[in-house]
Coordinates of N, CA and C in Angstrom, one line a residue:
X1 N 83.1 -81.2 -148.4 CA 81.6 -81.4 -148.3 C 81.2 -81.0 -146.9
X2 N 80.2 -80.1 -146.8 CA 79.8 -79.8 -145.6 C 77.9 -80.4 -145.5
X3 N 77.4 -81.1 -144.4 CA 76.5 -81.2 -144.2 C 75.5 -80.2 -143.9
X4 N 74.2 -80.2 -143.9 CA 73.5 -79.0 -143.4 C 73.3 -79.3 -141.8
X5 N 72.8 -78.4 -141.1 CA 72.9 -78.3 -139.4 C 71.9 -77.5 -138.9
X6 N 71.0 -77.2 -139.3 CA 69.8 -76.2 -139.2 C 68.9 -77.0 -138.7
X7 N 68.0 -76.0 -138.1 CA 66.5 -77.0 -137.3 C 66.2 -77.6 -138.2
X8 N 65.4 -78.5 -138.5 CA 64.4 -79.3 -139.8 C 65.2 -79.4 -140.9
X9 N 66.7 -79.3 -141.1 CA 66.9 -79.6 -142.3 C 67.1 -80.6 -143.2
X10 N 66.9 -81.6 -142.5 CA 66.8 -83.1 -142.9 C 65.1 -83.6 -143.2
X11 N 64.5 -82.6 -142.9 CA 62.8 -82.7 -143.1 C 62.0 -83.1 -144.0
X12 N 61.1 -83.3 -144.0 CA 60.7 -83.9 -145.6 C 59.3 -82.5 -145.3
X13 N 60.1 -81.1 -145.5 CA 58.7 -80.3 -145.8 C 57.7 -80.1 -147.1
X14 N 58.7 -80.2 -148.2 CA 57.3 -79.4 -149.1 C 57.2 -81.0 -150.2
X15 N 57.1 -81.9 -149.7 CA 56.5 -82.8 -150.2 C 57.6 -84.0 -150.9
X16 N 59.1 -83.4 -151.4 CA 59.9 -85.0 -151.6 C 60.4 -85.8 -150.5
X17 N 60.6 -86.4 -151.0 CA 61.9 -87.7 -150.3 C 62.9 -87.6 -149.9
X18 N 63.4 -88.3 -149.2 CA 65.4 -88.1 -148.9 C 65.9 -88.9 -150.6
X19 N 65.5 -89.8 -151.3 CA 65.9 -89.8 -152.1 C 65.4 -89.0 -153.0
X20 N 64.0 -88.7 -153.5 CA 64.2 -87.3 -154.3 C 63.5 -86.0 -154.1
X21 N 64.8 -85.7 -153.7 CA 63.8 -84.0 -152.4 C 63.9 -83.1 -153.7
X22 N 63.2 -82.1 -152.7 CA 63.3 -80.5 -153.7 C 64.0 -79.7 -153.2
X23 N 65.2 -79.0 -154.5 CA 66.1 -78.3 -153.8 C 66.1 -76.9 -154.3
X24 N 66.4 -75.8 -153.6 CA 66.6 -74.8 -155.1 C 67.5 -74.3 -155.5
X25 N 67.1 -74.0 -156.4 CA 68.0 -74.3 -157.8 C 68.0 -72.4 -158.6
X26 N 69.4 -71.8 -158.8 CA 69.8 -70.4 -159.0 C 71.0 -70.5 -159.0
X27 N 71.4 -69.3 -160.1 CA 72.5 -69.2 -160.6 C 72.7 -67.5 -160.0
X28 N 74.0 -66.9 -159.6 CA 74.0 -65.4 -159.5 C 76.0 -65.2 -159.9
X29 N 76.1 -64.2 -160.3 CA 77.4 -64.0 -160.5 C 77.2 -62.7 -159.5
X30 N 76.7 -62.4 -158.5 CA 77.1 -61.4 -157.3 C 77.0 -61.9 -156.1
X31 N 76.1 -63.0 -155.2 CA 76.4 -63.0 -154.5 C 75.0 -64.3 -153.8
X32 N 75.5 -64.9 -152.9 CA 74.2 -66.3 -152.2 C 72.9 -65.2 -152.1
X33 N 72.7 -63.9 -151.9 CA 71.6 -63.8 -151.6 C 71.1 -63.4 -152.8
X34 N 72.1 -62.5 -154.4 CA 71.1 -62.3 -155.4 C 71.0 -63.6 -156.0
X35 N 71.3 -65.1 -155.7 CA 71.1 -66.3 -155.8 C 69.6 -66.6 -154.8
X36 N 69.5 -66.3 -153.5 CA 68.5 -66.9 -152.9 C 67.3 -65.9 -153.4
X37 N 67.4 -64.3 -153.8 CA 66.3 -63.7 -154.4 C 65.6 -64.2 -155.7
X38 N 66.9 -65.1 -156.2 CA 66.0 -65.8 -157.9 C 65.5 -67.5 -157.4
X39 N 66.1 -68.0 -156.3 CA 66.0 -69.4 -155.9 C 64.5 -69.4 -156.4
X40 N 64.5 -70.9 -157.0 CA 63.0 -71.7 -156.8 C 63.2 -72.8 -156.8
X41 N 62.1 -73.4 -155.6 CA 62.3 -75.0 -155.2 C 61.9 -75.7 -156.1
X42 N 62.4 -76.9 -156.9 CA 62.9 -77.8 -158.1 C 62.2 -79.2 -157.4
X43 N 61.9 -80.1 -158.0 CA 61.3 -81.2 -157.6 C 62.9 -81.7 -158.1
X44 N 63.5 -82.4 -157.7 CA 64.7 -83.2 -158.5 C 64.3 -84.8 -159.2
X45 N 65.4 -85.1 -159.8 CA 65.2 -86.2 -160.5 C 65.0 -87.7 -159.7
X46 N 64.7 -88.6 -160.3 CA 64.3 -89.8 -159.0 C 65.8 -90.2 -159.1
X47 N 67.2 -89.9 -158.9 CA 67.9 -90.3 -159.3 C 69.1 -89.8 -158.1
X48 N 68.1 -88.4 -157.4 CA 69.1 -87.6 -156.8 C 68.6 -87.6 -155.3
X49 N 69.5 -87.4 -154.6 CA 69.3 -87.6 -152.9 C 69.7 -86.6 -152.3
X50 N 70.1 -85.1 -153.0 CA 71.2 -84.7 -152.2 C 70.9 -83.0 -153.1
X51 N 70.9 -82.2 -152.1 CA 70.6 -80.7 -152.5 C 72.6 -80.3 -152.8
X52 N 72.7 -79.3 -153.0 CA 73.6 -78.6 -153.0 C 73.8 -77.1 -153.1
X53 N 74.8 -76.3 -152.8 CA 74.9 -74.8 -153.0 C 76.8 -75.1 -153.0
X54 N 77.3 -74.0 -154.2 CA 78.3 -73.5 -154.1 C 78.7 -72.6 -154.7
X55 N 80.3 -72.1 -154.4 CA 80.4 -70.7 -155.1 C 81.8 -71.0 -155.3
X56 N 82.4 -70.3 -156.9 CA 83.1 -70.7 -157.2 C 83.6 -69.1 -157.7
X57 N 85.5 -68.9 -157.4 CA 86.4 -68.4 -158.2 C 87.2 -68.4 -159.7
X58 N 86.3 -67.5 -160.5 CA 87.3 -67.3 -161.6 C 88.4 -67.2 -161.4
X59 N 89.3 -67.6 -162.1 CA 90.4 -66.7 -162.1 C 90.8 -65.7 -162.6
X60 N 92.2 -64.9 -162.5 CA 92.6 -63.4 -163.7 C 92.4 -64.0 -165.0
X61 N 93.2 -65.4 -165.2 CA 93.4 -65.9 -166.4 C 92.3 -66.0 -167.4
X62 N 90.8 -66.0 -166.9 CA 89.8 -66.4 -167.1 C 89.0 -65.2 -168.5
X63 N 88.4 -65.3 -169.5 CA 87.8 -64.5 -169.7 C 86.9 -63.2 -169.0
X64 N 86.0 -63.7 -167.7 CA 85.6 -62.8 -167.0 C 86.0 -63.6 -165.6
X65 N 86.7 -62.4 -164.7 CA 87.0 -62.2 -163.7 C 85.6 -61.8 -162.9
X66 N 85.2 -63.0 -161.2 CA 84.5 -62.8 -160.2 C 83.9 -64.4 -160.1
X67 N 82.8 -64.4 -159.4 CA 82.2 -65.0 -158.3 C 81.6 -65.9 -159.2
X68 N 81.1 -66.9 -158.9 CA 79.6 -68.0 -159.5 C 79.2 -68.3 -158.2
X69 N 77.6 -68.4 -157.6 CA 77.2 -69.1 -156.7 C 75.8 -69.9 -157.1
X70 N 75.6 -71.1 -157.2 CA 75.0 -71.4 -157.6 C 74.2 -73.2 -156.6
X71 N 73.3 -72.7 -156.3 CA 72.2 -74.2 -155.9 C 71.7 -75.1 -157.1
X72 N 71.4 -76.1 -156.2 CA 70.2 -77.5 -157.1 C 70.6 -78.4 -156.7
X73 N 70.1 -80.0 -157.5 CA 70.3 -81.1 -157.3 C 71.3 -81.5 -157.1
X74 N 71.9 -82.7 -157.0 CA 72.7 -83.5 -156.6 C 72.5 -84.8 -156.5
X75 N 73.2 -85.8 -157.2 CA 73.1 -87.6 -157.0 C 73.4 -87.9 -156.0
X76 N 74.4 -87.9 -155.2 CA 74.7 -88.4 -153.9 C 76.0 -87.5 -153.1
X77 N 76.6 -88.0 -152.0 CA 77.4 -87.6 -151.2 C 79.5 -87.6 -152.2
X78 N 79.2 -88.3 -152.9 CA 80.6 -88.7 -154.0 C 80.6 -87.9 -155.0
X79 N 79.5 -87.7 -155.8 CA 78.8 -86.5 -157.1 C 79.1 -85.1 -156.2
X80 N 79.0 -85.1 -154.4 CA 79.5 -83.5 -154.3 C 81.1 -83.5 -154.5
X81 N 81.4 -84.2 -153.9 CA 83.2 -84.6 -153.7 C 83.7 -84.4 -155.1
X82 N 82.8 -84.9 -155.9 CA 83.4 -85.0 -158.0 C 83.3 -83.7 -158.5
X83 N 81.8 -83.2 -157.8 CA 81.9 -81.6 -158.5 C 82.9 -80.9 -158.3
X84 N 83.1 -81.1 -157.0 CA 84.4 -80.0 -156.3 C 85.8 -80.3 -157.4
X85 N 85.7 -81.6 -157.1 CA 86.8 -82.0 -157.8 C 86.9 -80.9 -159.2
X86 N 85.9 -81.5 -159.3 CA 86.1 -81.5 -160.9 C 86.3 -79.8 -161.7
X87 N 85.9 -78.6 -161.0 CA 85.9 -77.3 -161.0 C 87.0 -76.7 -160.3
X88 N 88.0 -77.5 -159.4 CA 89.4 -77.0 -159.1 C 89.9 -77.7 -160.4
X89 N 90.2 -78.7 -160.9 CA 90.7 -79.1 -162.1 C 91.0 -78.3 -162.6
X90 N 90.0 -77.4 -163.2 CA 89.9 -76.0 -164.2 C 90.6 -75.2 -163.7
X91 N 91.5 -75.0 -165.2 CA 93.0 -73.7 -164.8 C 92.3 -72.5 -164.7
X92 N 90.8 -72.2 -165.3 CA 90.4 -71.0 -164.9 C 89.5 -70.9 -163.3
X93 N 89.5 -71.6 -163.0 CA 89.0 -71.6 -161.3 C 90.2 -71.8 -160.1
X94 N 90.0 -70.6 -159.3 CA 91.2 -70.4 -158.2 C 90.4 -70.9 -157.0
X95 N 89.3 -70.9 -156.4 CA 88.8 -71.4 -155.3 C 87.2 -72.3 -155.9
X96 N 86.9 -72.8 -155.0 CA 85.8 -74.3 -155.2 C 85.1 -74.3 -154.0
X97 N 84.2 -73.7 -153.5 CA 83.3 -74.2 -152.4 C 82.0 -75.3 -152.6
X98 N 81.6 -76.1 -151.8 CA 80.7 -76.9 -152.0 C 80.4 -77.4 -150.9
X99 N 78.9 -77.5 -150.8 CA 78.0 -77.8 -149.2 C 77.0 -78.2 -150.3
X100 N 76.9 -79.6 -149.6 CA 75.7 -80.1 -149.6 C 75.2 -81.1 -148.4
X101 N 73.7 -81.2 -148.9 CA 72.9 -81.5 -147.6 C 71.5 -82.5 -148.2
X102 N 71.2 -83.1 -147.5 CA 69.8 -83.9 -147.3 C 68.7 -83.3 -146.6
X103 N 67.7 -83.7 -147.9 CA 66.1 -83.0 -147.2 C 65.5 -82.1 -147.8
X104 N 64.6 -82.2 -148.0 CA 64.1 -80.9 -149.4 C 64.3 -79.6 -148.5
X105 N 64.8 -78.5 -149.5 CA 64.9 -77.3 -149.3 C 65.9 -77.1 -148.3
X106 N 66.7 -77.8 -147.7 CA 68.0 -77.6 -147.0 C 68.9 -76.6 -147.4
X107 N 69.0 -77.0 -149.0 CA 70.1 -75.6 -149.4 C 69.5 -74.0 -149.3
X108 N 68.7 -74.4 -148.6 CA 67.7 -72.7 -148.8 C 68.6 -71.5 -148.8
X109 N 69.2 -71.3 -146.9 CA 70.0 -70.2 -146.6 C 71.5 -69.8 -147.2
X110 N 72.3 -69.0 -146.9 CA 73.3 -68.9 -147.7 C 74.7 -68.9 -146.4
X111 N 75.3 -69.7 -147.4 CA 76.5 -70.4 -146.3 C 77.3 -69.3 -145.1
X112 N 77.3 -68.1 -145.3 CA 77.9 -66.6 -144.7 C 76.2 -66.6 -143.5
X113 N 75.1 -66.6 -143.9 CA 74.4 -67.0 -143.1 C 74.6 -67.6 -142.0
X114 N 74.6 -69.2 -142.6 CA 75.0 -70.2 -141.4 C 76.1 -69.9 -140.5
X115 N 77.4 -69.3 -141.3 CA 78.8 -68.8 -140.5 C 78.3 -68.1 -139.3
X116 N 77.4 -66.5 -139.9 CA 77.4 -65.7 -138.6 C 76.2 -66.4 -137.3
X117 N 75.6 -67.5 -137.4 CA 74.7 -67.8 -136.5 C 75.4 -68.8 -135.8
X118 N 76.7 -69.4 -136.0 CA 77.3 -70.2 -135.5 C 78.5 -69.5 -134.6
X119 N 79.0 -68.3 -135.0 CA 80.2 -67.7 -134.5 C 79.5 -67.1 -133.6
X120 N 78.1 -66.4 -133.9 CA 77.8 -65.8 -132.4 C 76.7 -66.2 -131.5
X121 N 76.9 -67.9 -131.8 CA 76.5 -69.0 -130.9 C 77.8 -68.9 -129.5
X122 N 78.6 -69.6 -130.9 CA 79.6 -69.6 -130.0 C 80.4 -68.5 -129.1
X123 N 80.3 -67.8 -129.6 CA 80.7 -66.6 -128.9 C 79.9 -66.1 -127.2
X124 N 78.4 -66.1 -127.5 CA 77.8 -66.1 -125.9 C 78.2 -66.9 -125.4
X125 N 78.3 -68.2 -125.9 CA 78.5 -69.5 -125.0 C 80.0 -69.3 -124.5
X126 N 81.2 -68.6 -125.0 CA 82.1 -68.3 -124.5 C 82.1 -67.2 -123.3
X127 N 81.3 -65.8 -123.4 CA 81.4 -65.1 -123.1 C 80.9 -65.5 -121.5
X128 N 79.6 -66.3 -121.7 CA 78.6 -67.0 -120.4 C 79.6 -68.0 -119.8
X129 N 80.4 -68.5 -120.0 CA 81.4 -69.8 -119.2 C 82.5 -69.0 -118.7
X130 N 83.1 -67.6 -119.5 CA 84.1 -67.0 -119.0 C 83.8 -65.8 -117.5
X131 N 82.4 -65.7 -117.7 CA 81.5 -64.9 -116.3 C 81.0 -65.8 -115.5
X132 N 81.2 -67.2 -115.7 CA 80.6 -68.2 -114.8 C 81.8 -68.5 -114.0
X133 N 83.2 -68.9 -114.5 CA 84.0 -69.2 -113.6 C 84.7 -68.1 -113.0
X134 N 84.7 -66.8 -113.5 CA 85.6 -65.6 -113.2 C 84.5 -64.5 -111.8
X135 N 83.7 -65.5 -111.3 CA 82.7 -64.5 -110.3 C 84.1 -64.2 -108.8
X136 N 83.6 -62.9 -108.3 CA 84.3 -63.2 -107.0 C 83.7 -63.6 -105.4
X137 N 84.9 -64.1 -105.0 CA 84.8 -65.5 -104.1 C 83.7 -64.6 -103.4
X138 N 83.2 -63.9 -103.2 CA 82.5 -63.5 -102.4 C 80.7 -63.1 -102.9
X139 N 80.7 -63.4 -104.0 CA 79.7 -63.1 -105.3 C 78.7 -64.7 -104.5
X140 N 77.6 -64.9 -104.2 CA 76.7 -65.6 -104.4 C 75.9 -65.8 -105.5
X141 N 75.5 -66.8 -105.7 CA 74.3 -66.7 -107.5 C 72.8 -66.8 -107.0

């Protein structure tokens, strides 16, 4: 289970609750963004607190071989833990991803998203501390 980490994503923008936000909700067997091109934001049930997005591996064994990624609702922080659960279980599923988050519309972006804005966060921030202490002694700032 991964939390969301984005500006405002714990927000209450387009009108739910932390207990019942709006999340969106799409199915794609190619990929988070032909998922985020059909996304539409879902009012959820009064029942659910918790957005979600994941993508899951067929396996060979499987009738059809490839991808599932799919957003929506969610009951709580344990209902993500059960999904996961519950879709590795399955002899025809080889891998199980699952992120979920609090706050309507959190699950918006697509998890490969979030990856590259975090690596090449991190990355200046390395590059700027490795030019900060490597100046020479004779260098003023």
């Amino acid at each position: 289970m991964t939390c969301c980490n984005t500006s405002s994503c714990n927000s209450d923008s387009s009108g739910g609750s932390s207990s019942n936000p709006s999340c969106y909700t799409c199915v794609s067997t190619s990929s988070y963004q032909d998922c985020e091109n059909k996304a539409i934001l879902t009012r959820c049930s009064s029942t659910t607190s918790y957005c979600y997005k994941m993508d899951y591996k067929l396996s060979s064994s499987s009738d059809r071989e490839g991808s599932i990624y799919k957003k929506g609702c969610i009951a709580d922080a344990s209902s993500c833990s059960q999904l996961r659960s519950n879709y590795l279980s399955s002899i025809l599923i080889d891998e199980c991803n699952v992120y979920c988050c609090t706050g309507s519309g959190c699950n918006a972006g697509s998890v490969q998203q979030f990856s590259v804005v975090i690596l090449m966060t991190c990355a200046v921030v390395f590059f700027i501390s490795q030019n900060l202490f490597f100046l020479p002694l004779d260098t003023q700032l």
